[in-house]
XYZ file of C-alpha atoms in Angstrom:
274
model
C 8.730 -34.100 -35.799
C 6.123 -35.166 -33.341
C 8.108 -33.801 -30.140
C 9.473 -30.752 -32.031
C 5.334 -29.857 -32.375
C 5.365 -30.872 -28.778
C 8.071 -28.487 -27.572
C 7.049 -25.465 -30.334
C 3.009 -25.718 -28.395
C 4.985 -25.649 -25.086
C 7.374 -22.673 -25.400
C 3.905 -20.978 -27.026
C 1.785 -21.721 -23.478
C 4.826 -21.248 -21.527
C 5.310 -17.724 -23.305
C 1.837 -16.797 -22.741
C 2.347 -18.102 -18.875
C 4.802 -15.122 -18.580
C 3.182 -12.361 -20.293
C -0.209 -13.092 -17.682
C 2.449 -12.972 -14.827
C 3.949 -9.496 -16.037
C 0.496 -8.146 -16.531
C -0.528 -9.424 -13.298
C 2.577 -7.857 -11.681
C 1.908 -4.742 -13.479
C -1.272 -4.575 -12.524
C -0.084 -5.281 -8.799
C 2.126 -2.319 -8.972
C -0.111 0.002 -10.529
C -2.538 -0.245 -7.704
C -0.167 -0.103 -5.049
C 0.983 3.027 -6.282
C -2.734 4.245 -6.555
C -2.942 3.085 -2.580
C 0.019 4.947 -1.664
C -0.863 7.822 -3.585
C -4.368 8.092 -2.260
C -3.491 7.064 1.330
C -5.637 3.894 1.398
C -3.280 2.403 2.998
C -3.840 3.069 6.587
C -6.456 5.796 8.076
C -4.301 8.558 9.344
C -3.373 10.036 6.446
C -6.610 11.637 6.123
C -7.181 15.003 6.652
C -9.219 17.792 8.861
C -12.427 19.084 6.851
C -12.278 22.704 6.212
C -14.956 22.867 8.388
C -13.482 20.909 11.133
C -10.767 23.739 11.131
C -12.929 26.752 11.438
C -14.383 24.928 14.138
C -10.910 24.323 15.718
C -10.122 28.007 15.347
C -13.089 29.510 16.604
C -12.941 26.658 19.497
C -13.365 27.911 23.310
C -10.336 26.868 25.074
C -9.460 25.876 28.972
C -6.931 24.083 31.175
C -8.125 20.666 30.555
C -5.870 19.839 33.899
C -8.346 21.919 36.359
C -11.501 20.661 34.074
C -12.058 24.113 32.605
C -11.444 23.586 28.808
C -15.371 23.258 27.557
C -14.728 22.122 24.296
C -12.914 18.619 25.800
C -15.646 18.590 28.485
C -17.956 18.663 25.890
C -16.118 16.003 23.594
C -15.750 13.547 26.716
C -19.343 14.081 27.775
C -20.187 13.120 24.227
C -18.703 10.031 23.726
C -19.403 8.750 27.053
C -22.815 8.767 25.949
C -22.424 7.232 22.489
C -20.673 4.597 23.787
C -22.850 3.992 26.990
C -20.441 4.625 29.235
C -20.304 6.736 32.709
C -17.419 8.932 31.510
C -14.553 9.802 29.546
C -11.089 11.077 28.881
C -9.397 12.760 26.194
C -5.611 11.069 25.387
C -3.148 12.160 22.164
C -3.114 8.541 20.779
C -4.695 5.113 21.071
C -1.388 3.725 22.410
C -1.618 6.000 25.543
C -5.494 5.301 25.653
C -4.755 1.422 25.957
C -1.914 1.876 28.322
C -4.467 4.091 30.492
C -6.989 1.600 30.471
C -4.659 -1.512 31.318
C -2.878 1.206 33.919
C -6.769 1.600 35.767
C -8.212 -2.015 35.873
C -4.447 -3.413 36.636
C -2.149 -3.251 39.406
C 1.612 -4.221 39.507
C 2.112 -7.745 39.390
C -1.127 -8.276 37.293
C -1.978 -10.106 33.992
C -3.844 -8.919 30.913
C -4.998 -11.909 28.387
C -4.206 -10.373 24.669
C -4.330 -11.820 21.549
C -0.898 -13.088 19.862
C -1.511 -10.145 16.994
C -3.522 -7.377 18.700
C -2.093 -4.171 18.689
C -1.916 -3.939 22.610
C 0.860 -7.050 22.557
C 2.587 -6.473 19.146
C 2.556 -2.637 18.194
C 2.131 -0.416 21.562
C 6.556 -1.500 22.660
C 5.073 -3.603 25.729
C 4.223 -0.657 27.554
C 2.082 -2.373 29.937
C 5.350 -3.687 31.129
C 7.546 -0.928 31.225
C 5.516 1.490 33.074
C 2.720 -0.246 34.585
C 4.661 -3.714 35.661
C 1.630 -5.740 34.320
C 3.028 -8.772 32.316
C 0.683 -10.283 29.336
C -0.233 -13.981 28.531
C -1.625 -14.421 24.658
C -3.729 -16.433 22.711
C -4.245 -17.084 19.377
C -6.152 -14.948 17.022
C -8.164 -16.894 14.309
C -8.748 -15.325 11.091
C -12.092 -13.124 11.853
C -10.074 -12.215 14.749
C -11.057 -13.662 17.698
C -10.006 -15.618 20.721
C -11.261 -19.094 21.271
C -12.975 -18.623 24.794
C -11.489 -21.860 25.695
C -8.180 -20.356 25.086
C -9.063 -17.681 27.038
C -10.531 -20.026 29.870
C -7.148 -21.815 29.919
C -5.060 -18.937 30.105
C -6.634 -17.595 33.078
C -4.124 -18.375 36.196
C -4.973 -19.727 39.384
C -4.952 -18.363 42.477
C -1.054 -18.942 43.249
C 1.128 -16.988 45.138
C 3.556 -17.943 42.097
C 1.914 -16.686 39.484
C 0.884 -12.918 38.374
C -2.695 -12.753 38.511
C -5.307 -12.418 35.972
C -7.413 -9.286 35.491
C -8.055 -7.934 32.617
C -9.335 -9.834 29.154
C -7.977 -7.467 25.994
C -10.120 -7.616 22.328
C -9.402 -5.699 19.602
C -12.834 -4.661 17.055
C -12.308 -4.130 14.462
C -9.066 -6.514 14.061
C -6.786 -4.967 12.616
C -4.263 -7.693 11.921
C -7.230 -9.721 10.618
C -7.918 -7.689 7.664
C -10.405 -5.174 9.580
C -12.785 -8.044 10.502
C -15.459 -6.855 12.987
C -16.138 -9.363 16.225
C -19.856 -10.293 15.942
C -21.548 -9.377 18.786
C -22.286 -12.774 19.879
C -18.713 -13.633 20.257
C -18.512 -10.314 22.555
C -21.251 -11.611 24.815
C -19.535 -14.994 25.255
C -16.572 -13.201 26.433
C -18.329 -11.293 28.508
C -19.956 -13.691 30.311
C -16.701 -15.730 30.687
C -15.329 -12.580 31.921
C -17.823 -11.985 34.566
C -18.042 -15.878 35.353
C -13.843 -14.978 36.481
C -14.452 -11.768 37.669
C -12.368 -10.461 35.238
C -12.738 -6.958 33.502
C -12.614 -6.356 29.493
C -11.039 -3.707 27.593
C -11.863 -3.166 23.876
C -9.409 -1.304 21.517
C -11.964 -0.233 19.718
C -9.536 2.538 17.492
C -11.856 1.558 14.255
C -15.039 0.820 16.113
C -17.124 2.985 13.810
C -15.751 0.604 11.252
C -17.263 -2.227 13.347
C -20.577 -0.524 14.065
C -21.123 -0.435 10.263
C -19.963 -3.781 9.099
C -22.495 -5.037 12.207
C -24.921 -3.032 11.309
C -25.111 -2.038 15.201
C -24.555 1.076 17.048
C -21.089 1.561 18.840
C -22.964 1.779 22.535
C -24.200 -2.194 21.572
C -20.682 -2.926 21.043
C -19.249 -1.399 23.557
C -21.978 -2.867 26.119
C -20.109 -6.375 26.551
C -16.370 -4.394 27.852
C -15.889 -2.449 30.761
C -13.422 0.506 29.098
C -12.991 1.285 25.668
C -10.567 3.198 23.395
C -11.484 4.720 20.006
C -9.311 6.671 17.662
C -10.487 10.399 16.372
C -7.721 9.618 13.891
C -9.048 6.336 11.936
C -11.049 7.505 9.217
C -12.984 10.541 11.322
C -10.770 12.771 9.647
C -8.959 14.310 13.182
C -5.280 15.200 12.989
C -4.726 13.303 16.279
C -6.506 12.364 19.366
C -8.498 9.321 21.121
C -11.215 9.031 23.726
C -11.074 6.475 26.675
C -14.736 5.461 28.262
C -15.835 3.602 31.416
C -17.145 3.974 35.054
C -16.596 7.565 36.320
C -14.000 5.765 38.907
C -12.554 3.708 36.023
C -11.344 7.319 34.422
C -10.440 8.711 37.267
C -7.529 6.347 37.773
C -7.177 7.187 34.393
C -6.895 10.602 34.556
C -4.602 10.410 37.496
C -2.143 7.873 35.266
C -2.622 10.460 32.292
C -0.963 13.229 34.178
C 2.326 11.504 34.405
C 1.960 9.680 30.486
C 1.512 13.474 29.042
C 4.681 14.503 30.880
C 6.447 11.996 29.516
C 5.401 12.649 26.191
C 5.816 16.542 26.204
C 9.622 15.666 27.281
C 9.844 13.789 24.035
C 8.262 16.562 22.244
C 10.811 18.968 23.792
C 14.018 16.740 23.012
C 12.737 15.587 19.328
């Protein structure tokens, strides 16, 4: 009678196990389907501003190509100087902004350091190496996504005529693949003094770096200070349809540019055969 009681009070708790696990998965569900029907789920679903199309409409237009569209003048101008940078260029996507950037401080045969899960390495197809012949070497990311600078230190290649050489030191801010975590700006100023100790240039994806600049309570040019280029996204939470900016030295974009021209074929070839 003892270990029926026994078996009755277990049956009860295990019962009551279940019916937490179904309301837990319920729960789950419901709020993914509130995610996916709101769009929290990644940035580019949202959507232009009603005023952001009137002011798209009524925009004065150019040929970007000979420098004579005003409102992208004006646009590059701008964020040059937000992000305290000498210049910049206007590219369709952060993928093509990244490839730019690696395209201008690289040369065939060189080496970018990346992290293991930053966008440049696992989402942008490698591109560095198919048109730019630059090969990667990657570290591990920890959680608040960052590099451990003695990773970095270690990765860096000697001066062999064996080995591709090192040039360019990749960080990602906000991290995406950590959760959105922003790099504190000490860690950036460690980097950047390894960097320069190398003679080795940065680039920051910086496609959410308004995300950073208010989780750091810091404006984006502080954040950008500590890298030599950097890429943000119009797209990630700003509300544009499409679009990126790359910043940097006035000769840093004009390799840029240059490298841009052939990219935008490319893609307008796609356009044409999709």
């Amino acid at each position: 009678m003892h270990a029926v009681k026994h078996l009755i009070l277990y049956l009860q708790e295990d019962q009551e196990a279940r019916r937490e696990i179904a309301e837990k998965d319920r729960r789950i569900k419901d709020l993914e389907e509130m995610v996916e029907k709101l769009g929290l789920d990644r940035e580019e679903v949202t959507l232009p501003s009603r005023e952001m199309k009137e002011a798209m409409t009524n925009a004065v237009l150019g040929d970007d190509v000979y420098g004579e569209d005003q409102t992208i003048n004006e646009l590059e101008a701008r964020c040059a100087t937000l992000l305290g940078k000498e210049a910049g260029l206007f590219v369709v996507s952060g993928t093509m902004g990244n490839l730019l950037a690696i395209m201008a401080h690289c040369e065939r045969g060189d080496e970018i350091i990346v992290g293991r899960y930053n966008h440049i390495y696992r989402w942008e197809q490698g591109n560095y190496a198919q048109l730019a012949g630059v090969s990667a070497t990657t570290v591990d990311v920890e959680n608040e996504g960052t590099m451990k600078n003695q990773d970095i230190e270690d990765s860096i290649r000697i001066k062999d005529d064996h080995m591709p050489r090192s040039r360019l030191i990749c960080v990602e801010n906000t991290h995406n693949y950590a959760g959105g975590r922003a790099l504190p700006l000490e860690y950036l100023r460690s980097v950047r003094e390894l960097a320069s100790r190398h003679n080795l240039n940065i680039h920051l994806d910086g496609a959410r770096i308004y995300n950073a600049s208010v989780a750091l309570n810091a404006k984006v040019s502080e954040i950008a200070q500590y890298a030599d280029s950097v890429m943000m996204c119009f797209s990630k939470g700003l509300g544009a349809p499409i679009g990126s900016i790359l910043v940097g030295s006035k000769g840093f974009i004009e390799k840029a540019r240059r490298s841009r021209k052939v990219c935008t074929k490319y893609c307008l070839c796609f356009y044409c055969w999709a």
